[in-house]
Short mmCIF file of C-alpha atoms and ligand atoms in Angstrom, two decimals:
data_model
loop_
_atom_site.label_atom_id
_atom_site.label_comp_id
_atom_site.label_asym_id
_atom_site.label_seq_id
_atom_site.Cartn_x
_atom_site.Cartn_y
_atom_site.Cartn_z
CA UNK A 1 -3.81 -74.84 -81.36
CA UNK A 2 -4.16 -78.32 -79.19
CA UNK A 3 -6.54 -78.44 -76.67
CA UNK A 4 -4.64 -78.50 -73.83
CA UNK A 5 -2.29 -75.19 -74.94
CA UNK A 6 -5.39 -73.19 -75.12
CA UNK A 7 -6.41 -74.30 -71.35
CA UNK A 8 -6.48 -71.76 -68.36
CA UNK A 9 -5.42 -72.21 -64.62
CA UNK A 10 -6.75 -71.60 -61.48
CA UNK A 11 -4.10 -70.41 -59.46
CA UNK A 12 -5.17 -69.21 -55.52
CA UNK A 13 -5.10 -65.24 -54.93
CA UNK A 14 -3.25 -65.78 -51.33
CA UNK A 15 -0.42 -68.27 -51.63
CA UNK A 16 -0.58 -68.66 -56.04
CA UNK A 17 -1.15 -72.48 -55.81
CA UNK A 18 -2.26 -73.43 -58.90
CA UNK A 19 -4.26 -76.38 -60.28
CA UNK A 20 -6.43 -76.99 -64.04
CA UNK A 21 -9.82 -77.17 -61.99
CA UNK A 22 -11.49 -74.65 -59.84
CA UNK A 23 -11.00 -75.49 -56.07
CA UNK A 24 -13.14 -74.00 -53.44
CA UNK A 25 -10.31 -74.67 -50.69
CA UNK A 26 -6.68 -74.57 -51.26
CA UNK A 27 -4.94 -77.68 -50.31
CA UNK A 28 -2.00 -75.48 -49.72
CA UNK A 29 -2.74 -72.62 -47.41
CA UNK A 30 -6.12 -73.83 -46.65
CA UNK A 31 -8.18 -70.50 -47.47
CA UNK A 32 -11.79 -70.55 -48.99
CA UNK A 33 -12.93 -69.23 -52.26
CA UNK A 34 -9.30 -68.04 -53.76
CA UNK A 35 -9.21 -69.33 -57.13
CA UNK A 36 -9.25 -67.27 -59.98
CA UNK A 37 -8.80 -68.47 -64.01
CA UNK A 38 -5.78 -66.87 -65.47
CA UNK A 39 -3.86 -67.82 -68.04
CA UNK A 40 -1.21 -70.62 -68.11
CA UNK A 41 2.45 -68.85 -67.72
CA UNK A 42 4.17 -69.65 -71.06
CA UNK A 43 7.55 -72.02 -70.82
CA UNK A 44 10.17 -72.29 -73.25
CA UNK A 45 12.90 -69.60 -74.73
CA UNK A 46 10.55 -67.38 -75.81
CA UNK A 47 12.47 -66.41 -78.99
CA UNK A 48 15.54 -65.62 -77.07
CA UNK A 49 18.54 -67.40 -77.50
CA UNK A 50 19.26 -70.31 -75.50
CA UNK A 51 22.34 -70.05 -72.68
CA UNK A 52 25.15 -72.25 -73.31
CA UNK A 53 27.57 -73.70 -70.79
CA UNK A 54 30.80 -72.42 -70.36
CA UNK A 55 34.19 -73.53 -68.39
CA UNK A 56 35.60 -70.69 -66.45
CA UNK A 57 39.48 -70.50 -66.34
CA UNK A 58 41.52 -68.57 -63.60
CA UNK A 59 41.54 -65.54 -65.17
CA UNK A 60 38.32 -65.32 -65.44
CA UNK A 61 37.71 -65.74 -62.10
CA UNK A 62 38.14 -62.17 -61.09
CA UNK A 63 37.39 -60.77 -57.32
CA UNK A 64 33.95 -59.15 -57.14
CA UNK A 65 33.99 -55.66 -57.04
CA UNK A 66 32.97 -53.70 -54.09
CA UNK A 67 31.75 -50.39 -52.94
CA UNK A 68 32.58 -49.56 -49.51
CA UNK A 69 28.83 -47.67 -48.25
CA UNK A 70 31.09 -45.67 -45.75
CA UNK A 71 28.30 -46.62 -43.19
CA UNK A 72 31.12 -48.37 -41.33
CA UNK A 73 28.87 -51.02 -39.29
CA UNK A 74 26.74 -51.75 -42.71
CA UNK A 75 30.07 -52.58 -44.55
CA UNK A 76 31.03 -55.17 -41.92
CA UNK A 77 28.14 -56.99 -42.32
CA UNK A 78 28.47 -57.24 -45.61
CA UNK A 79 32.00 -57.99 -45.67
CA UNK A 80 34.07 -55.12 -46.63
CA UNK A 81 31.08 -53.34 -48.55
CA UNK A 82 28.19 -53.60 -51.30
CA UNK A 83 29.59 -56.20 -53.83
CA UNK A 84 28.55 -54.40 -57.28
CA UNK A 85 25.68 -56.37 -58.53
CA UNK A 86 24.17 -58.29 -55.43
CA UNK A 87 20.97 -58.27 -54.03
CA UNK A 88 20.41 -57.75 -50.83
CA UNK A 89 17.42 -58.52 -48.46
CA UNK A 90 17.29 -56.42 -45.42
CA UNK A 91 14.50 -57.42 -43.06
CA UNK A 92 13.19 -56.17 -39.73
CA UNK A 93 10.32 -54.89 -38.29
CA UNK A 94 7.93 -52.37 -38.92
CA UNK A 95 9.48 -48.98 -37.38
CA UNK A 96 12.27 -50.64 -36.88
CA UNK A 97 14.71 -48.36 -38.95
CA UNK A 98 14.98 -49.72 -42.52
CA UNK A 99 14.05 -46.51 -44.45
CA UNK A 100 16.23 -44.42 -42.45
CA UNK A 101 19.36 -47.12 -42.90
CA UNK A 102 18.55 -47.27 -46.47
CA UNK A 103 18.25 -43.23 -47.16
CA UNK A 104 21.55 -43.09 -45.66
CA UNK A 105 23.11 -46.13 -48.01
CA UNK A 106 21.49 -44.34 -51.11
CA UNK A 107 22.68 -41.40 -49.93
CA UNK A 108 26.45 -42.10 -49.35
CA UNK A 109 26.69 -44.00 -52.39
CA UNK A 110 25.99 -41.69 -54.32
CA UNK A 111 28.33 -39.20 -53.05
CA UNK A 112 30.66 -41.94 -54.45
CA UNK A 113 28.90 -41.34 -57.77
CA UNK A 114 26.40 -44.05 -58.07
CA UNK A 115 23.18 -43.53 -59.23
CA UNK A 116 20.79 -44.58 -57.28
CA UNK A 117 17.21 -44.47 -57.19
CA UNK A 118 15.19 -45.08 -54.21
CA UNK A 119 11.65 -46.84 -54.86
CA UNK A 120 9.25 -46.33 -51.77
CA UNK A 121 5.45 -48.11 -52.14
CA UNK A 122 4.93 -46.79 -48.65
CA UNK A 123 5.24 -43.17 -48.70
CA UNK A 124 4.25 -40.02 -50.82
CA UNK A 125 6.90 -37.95 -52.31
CA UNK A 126 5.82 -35.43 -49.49
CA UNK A 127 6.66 -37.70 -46.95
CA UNK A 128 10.05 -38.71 -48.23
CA UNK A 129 11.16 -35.20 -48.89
CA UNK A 130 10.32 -33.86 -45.10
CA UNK A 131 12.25 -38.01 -44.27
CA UNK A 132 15.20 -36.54 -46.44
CA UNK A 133 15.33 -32.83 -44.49
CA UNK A 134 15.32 -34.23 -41.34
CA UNK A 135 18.27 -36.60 -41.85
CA UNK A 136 19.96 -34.09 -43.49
CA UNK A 137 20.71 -35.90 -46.82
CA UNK A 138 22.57 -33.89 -49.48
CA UNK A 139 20.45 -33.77 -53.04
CA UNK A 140 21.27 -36.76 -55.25
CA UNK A 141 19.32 -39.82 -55.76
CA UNK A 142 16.07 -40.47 -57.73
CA UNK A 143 12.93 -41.38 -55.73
CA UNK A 144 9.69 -43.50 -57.50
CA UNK A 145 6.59 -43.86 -55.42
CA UNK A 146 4.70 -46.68 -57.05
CA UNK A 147 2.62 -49.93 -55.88
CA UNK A 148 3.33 -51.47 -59.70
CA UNK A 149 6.13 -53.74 -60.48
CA UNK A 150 5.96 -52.77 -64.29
CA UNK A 151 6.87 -48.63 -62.68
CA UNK A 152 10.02 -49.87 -61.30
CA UNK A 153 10.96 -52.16 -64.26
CA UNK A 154 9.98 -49.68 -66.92
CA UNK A 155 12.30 -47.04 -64.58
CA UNK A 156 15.33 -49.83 -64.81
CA UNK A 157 14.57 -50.02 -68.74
CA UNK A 158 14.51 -46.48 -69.20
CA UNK A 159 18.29 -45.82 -66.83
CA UNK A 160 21.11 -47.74 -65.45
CA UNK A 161 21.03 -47.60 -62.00
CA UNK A 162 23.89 -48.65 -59.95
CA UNK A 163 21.81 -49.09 -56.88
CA UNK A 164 18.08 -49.68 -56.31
CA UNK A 165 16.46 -49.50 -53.49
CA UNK A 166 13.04 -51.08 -52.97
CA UNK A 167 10.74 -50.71 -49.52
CA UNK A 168 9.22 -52.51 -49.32
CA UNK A 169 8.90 -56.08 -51.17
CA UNK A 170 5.28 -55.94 -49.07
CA UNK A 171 4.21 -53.05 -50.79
CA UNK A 172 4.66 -53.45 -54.84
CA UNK A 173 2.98 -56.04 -56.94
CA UNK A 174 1.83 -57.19 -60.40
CA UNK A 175 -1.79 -56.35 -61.03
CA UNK A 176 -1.69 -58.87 -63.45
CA UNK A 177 -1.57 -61.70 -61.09
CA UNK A 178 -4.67 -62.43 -59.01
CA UNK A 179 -2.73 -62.32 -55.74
CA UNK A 180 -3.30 -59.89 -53.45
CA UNK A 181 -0.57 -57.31 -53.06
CA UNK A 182 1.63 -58.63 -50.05
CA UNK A 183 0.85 -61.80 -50.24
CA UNK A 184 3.34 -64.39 -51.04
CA UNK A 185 2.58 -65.08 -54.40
CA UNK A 186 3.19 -61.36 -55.41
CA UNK A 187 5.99 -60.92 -52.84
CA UNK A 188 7.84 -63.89 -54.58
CA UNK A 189 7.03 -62.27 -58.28
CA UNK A 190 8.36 -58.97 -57.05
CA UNK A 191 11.44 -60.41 -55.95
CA UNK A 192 12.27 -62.46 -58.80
CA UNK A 193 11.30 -60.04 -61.50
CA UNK A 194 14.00 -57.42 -59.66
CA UNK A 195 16.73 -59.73 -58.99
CA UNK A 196 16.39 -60.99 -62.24
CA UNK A 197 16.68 -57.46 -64.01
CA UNK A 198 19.20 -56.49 -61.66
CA UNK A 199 21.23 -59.35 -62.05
CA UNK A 200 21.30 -58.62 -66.15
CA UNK A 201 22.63 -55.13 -65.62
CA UNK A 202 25.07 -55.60 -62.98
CA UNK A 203 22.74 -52.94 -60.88
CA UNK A 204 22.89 -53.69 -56.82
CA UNK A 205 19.52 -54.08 -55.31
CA UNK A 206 18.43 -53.95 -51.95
CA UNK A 207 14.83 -55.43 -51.16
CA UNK A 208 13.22 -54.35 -47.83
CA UNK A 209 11.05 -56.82 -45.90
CA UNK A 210 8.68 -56.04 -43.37
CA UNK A 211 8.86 -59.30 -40.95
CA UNK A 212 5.19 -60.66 -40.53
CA UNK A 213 3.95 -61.32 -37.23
CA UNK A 214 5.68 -64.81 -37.39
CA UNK A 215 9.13 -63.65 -37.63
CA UNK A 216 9.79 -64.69 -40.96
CA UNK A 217 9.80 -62.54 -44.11
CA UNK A 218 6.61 -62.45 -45.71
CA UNK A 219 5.48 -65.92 -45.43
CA UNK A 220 8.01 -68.74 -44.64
CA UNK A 221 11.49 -66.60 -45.70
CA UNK A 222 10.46 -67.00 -49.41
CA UNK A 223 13.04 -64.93 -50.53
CA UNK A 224 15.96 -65.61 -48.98
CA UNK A 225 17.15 -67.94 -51.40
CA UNK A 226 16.69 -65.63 -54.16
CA UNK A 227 19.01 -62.87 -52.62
CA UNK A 228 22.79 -63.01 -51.91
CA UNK A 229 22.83 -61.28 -48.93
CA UNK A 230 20.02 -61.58 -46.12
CA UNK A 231 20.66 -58.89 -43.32
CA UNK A 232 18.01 -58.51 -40.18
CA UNK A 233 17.54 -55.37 -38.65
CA UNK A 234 16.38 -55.62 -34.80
CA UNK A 235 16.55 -54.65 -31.60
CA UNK A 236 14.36 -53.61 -28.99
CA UNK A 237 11.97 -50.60 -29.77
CA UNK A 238 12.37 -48.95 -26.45
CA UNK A 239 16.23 -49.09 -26.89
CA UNK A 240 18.36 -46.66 -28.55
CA UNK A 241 20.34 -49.32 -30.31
CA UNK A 242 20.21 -51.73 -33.41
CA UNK A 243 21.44 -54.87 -34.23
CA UNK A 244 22.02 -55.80 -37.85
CA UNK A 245 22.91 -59.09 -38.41
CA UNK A 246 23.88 -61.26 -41.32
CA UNK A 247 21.89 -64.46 -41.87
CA UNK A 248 23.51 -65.16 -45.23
CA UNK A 249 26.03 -64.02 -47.34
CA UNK A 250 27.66 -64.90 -50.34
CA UNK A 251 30.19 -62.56 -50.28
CA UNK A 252 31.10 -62.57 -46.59
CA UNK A 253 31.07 -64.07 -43.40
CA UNK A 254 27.87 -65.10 -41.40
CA UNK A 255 26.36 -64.33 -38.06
CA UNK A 256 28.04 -60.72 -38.43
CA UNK A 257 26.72 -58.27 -36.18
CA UNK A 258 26.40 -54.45 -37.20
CA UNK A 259 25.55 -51.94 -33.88
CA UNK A 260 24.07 -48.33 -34.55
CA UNK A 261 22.67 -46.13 -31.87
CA UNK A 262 19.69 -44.11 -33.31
CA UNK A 263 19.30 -40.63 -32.46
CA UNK A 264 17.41 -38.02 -33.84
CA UNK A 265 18.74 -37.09 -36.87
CA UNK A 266 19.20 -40.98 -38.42
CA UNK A 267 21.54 -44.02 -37.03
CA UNK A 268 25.05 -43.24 -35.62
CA UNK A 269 27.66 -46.28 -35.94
CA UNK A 270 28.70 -47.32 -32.67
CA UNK A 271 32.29 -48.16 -33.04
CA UNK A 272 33.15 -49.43 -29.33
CA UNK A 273 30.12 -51.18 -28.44
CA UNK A 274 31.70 -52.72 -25.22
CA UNK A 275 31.81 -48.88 -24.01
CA UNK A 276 28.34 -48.36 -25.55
CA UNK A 277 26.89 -52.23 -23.48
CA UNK A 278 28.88 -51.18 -20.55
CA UNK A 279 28.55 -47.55 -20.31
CA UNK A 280 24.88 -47.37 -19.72
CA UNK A 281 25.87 -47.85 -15.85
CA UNK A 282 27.93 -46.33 -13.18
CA UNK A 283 28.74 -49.59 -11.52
CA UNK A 284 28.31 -53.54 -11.46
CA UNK A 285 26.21 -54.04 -8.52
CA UNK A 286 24.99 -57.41 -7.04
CA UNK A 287 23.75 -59.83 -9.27
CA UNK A 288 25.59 -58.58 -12.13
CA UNK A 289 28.81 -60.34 -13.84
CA UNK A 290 30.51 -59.28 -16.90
CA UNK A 291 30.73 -61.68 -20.05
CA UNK A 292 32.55 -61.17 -23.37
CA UNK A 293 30.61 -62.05 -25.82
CA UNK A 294 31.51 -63.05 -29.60
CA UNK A 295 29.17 -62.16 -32.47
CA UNK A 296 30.37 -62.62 -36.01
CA UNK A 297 34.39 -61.43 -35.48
CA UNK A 298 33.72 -59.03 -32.80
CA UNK A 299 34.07 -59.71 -28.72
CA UNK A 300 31.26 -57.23 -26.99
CA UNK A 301 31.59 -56.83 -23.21
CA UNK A 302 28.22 -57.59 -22.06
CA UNK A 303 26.70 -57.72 -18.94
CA UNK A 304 24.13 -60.24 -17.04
CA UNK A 305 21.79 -59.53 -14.33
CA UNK A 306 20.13 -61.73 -11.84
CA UNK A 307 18.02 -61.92 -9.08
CA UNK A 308 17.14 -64.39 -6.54
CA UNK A 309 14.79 -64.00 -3.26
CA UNK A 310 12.10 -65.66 -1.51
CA UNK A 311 9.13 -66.41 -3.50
CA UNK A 312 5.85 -65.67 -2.87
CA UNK A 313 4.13 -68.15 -5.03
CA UNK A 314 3.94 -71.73 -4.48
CA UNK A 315 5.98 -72.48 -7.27
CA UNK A 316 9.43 -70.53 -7.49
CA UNK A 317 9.24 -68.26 -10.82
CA UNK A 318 12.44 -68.62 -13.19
CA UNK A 319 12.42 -66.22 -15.88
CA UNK A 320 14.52 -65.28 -18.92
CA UNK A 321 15.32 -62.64 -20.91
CA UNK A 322 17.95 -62.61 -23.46
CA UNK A 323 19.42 -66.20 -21.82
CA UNK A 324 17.48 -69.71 -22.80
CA UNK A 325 15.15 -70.33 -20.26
CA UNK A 326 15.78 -74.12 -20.56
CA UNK A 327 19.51 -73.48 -20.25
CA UNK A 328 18.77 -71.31 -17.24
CA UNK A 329 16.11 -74.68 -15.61
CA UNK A 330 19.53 -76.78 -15.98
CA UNK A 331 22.15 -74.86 -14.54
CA UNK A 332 19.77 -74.07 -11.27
CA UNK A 333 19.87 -77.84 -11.15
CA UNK A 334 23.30 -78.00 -11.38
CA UNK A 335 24.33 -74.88 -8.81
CA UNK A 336 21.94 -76.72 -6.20
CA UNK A 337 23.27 -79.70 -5.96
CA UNK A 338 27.03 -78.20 -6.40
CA UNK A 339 26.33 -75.91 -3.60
CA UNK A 340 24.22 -77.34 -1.92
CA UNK A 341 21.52 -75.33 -1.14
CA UNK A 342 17.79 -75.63 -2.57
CA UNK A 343 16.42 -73.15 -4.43
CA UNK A 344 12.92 -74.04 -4.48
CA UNK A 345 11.61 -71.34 -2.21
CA UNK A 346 13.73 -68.62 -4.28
CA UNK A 347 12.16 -67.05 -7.61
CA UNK A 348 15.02 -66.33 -10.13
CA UNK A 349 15.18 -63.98 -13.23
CA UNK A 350 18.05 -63.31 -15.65
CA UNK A 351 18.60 -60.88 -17.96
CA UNK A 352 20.97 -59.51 -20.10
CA UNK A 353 21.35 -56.11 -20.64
CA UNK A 354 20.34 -54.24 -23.54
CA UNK A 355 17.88 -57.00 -25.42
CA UNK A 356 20.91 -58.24 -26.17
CA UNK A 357 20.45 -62.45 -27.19
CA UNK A 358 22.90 -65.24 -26.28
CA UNK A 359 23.14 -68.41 -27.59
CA UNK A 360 26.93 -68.86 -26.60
CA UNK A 361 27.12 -71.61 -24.31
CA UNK A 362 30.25 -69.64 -22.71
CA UNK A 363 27.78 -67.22 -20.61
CA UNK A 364 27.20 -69.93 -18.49
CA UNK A 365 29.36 -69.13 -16.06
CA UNK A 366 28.35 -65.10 -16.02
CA UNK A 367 24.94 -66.45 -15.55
CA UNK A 368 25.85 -68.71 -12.78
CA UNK A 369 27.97 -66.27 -11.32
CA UNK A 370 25.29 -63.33 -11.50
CA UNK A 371 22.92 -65.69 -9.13
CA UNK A 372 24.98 -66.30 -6.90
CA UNK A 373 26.48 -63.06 -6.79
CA UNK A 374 22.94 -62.06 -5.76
CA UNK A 375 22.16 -64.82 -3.75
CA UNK A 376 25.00 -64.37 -1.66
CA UNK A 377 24.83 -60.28 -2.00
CA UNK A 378 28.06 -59.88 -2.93
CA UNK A 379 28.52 -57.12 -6.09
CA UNK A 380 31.32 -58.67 -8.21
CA UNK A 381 32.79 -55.21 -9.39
CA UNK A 382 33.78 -53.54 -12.57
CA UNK A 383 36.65 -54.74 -13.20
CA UNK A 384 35.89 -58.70 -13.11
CA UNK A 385 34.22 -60.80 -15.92
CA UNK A 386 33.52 -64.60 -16.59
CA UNK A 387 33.18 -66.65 -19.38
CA UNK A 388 33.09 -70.46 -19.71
CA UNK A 389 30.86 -73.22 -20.15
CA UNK A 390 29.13 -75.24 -17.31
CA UNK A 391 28.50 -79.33 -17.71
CA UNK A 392 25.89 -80.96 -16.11
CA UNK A 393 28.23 -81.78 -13.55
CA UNK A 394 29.24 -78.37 -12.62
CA UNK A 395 32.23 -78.17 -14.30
CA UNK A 396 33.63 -75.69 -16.35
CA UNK A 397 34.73 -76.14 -19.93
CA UNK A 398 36.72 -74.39 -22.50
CA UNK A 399 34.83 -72.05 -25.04
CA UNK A 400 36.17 -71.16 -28.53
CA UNK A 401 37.94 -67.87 -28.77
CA UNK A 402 39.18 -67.28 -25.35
CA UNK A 403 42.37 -65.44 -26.66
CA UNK A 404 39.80 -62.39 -28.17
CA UNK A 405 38.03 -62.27 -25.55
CA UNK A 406 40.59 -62.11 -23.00
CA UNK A 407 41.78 -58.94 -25.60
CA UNK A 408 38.80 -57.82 -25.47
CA UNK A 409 38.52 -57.29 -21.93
CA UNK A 410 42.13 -55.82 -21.33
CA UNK A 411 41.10 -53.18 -23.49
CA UNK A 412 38.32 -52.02 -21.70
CA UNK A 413 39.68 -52.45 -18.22
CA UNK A 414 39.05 -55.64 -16.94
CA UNK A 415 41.92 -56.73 -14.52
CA UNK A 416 40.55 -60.38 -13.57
CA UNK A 417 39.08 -63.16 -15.78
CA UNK A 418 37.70 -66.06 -13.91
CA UNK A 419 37.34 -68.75 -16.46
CA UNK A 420 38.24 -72.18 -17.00
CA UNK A 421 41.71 -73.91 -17.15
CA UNK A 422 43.50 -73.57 -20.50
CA UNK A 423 47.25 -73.84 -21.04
CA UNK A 424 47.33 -72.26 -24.61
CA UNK A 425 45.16 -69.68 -22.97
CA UNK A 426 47.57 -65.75 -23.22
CA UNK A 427 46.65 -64.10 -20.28
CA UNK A 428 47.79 -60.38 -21.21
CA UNK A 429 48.36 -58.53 -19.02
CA UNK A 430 45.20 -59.65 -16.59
CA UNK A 431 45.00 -62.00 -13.90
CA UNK A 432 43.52 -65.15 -14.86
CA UNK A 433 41.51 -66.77 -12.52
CA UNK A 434 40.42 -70.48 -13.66
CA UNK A 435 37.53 -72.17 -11.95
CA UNK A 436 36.98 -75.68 -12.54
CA UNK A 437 33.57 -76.48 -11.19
CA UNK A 438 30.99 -74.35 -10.09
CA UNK A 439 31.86 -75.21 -6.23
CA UNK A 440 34.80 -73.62 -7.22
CA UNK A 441 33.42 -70.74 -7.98
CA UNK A 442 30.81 -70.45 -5.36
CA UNK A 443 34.00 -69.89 -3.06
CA UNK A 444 35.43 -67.60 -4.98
CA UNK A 445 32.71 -65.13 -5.04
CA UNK A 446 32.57 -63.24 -1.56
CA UNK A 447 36.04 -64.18 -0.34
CA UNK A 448 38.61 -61.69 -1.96
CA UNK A 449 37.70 -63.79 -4.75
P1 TYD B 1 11.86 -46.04 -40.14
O1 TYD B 1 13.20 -45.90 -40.78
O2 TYD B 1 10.72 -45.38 -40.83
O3 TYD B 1 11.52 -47.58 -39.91
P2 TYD B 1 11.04 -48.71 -40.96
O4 TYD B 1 11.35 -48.24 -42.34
O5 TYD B 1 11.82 -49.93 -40.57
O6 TYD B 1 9.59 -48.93 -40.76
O7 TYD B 1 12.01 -45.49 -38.65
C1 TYD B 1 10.92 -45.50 -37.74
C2 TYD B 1 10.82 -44.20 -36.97
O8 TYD B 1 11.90 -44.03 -36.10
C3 TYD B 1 10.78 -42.99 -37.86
O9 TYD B 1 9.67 -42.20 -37.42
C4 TYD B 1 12.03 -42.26 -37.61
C5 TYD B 1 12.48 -42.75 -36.28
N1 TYD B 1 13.95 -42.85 -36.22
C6 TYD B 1 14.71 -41.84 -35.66
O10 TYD B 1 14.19 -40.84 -35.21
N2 TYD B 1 16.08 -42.01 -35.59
C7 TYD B 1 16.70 -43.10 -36.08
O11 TYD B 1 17.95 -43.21 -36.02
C8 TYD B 1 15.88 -44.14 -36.67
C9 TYD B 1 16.48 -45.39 -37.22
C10 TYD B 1 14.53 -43.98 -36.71
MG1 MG B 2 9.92 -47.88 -43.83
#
């Protein structure tokens, strides 16, 4: 043996850096006294037989096969279902939902006769048999409660699986590494080891992440590239209601939005989420305009709030929730001096109902519309909404999918629209208000409209 085949790495126990001498600080992540000798991985085929290229012809080129979960808000955000094979990455915070999504996925899928085993690093077997009662889960699929990678491999070895399961990435590792379990070293090995495997045997896998302080999964979204799909669960923990959204997919469409209301016995699909955004008041009272939103291929009435009175500080307060603050610092600009009237000795807050978060620059005009709704303390009603986008000079500009969202709002009701000028725009039904500029508006609101 040469010299060099016989020598040993260091590689760092919290990010897996690795370099021929002993460090006391990692130049990558910075920490102090990490390295540990191990041995060098080993490159080459290993004895297996090389891969060779090939040239695909049409035929060849078959559609991917899908299983439709029958969770009908986790099959649109995948596109139609759980293409047979693909890994899947579905992050979110801690107590967020993720077990209790994924029972239900193992669960209905293997009503439709897939076998599907459910590895948990997390929980005892007591715990995820009492988890199991309460959601009332028919018998079926195969739990492992492990912290080792080599359990869940030796488990894929041993059976075919159509669907695995694994919560979380955070919570399995190779001992033989010197990284500490979690960390992203181990979280990367985890991942690839399982995709890997799965990929071989055509056996679906879904990976759950916890999402670190930082927002990102485990680290800086190591894993996302490794998966197909990468779905985030979220939503505010005080609300009733989940988002699950699509960051990636490679069998579907992004920025896809999945809603489920949560209730005591597991998550409930909400099918009309306009009803569901709207229906959590009697009335639209002052302040409060009515927006259709777009996410993914869906409109969802929403609605924005806003106040304005006198301040008490010496600087006015403008705050933000669900709307981008700096968006919300321009368009005051642009209302005063369209109007105007100052608003410097007025504090202003927006918010949008239901955590929701919009980055559509179309709720412009609900936003502006909410202030001075309240500024002016006129209620806009029920049965009015807005959507368009404002320029710096107060005018009003077309948004993209006008058509849906005009849809969208004759089916729940709405009998005016005031948006902006469009001659291809089908007004169905509703009376179509357009507003040019934000003067324009100002007038509108408070006089018959
Ligand atoms: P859980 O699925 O354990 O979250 P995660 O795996 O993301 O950490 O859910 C957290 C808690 O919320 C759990 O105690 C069960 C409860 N819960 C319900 O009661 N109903 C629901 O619909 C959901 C999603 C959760
Ligand atoms: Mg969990």
């Amino acid at each position: 043996m040469t010299k060099s085949a016989k020598r040993t790495v260091f590689a760092c126990t919290t990010c897996g850096y690795e370099t021929l001498k002993w460090l006391g600080k990692c130049p990558m992540c910075q920490g102090w006294d990490t390295f540990k000798e191990m041995a060098p991985a080993s490159s080459g085929h290993d004895g297996r037989e090389p891969k060779r290229p090939v040239i695909l012809s049409d035929e060849e080129l078959a559609d991917e096969e899908r299983i439709a979960t029958g969770i009908e808000e986790m099959d649109r955000v995948l596109g139609g279902g759980m293409t047979i094979g693909s890994a899947i990455l579905l992050g979110g915070d801690p107590g967020i939902g993720k077990t209790t999504l994924c029972f239900e996925i193992a669960s209905r899928l293997t009503g439709h006769g897939l076998k599907a085993l459910y590895v948990s690093g997390e929980e005892s077997l007591r715990q995820l048999a009492s988890r199991k009662k309460r959601l009332g889960l028919g018998a079926g699929f195969a739990f492992l409660t492990t912290n080792h990678l080599d359990d869940v491999l030796s488990a894929m070895a041993a059976e075919r699986y159509g669907l695995i399961i694994l919560d979380s990435v955070q919570s399995i590792y190779n001992p033989k590494l010197p990284m500490l379990p979690g960390s992203m070293g181990q979280v990367k090995e985890v991942a690839t080891r399982l995709t890997m495997e799965a990929k071989a045997v055509d056996t679906s896998l879904i990976i759950i992440g916890h999402v670190t302080k930082e927002g990102v999964i485990a680290g800086p979204r190591v894993l996302e590239h490794m998966v197909d799909t990468v779905l985030y669960f979220e939503g505010d923990k005080m609300l009733p209601y989940r988002l699950l959204r699509t960051i990636k997919n490679r069998y579907g469409a992004v920025e896809e939005v999945g809603i489920f209301q949560m209730s005591g016995n597991g998550l409930i699909s909400v099918e009309n989420p306009s009803q569901f955004f709207m229906s959590q008041r009697g009335d639209i009272g002052e302040g409060s305009s009515l927006f259709p939103y777009i996410t993914g291929s869906r409109p969802i009435i929403l609605e924005v709030q806003a106040i304005t009175q006198k301040t008490n500080f010496s600087m006015p307060r403008r705050l933000s929730l669900g709307y981008d603050v700096n968006r919300l610092f321009i368009l005051i600009s642009v209302i005063e001096k369209a109007i105007g009237k100052p608003f410097f000795d007025r504090d202003i807050y927006v918010n949008i109902t239901g955590g929701m978060k919009v980055n559509e620059p179309g709720i412009d005009l609900p936003v502006a519309a909410a202030i001075l709704s309240s500024f002016k303390e006129t209620a806009l009603g029920r049965d009015t909404a807005f959507f368009g986008e404002i320029g710096l000079t107060g005018e009003v500009r077309k948004i993209v999918n006008m058509d849906m969202r005009t849809k969208e709002c004759q089916r729940i009701g709405i009998k005016r629209i005031l948006c902006p000028a469009d001659g291809t725009h089908n007004a169905g039904g509703i009376e179509i208000v357009n507003v040019r500029n934000i003067r324009e508006l100002y007038k509108k609101i408070g006089d018959g409209r």
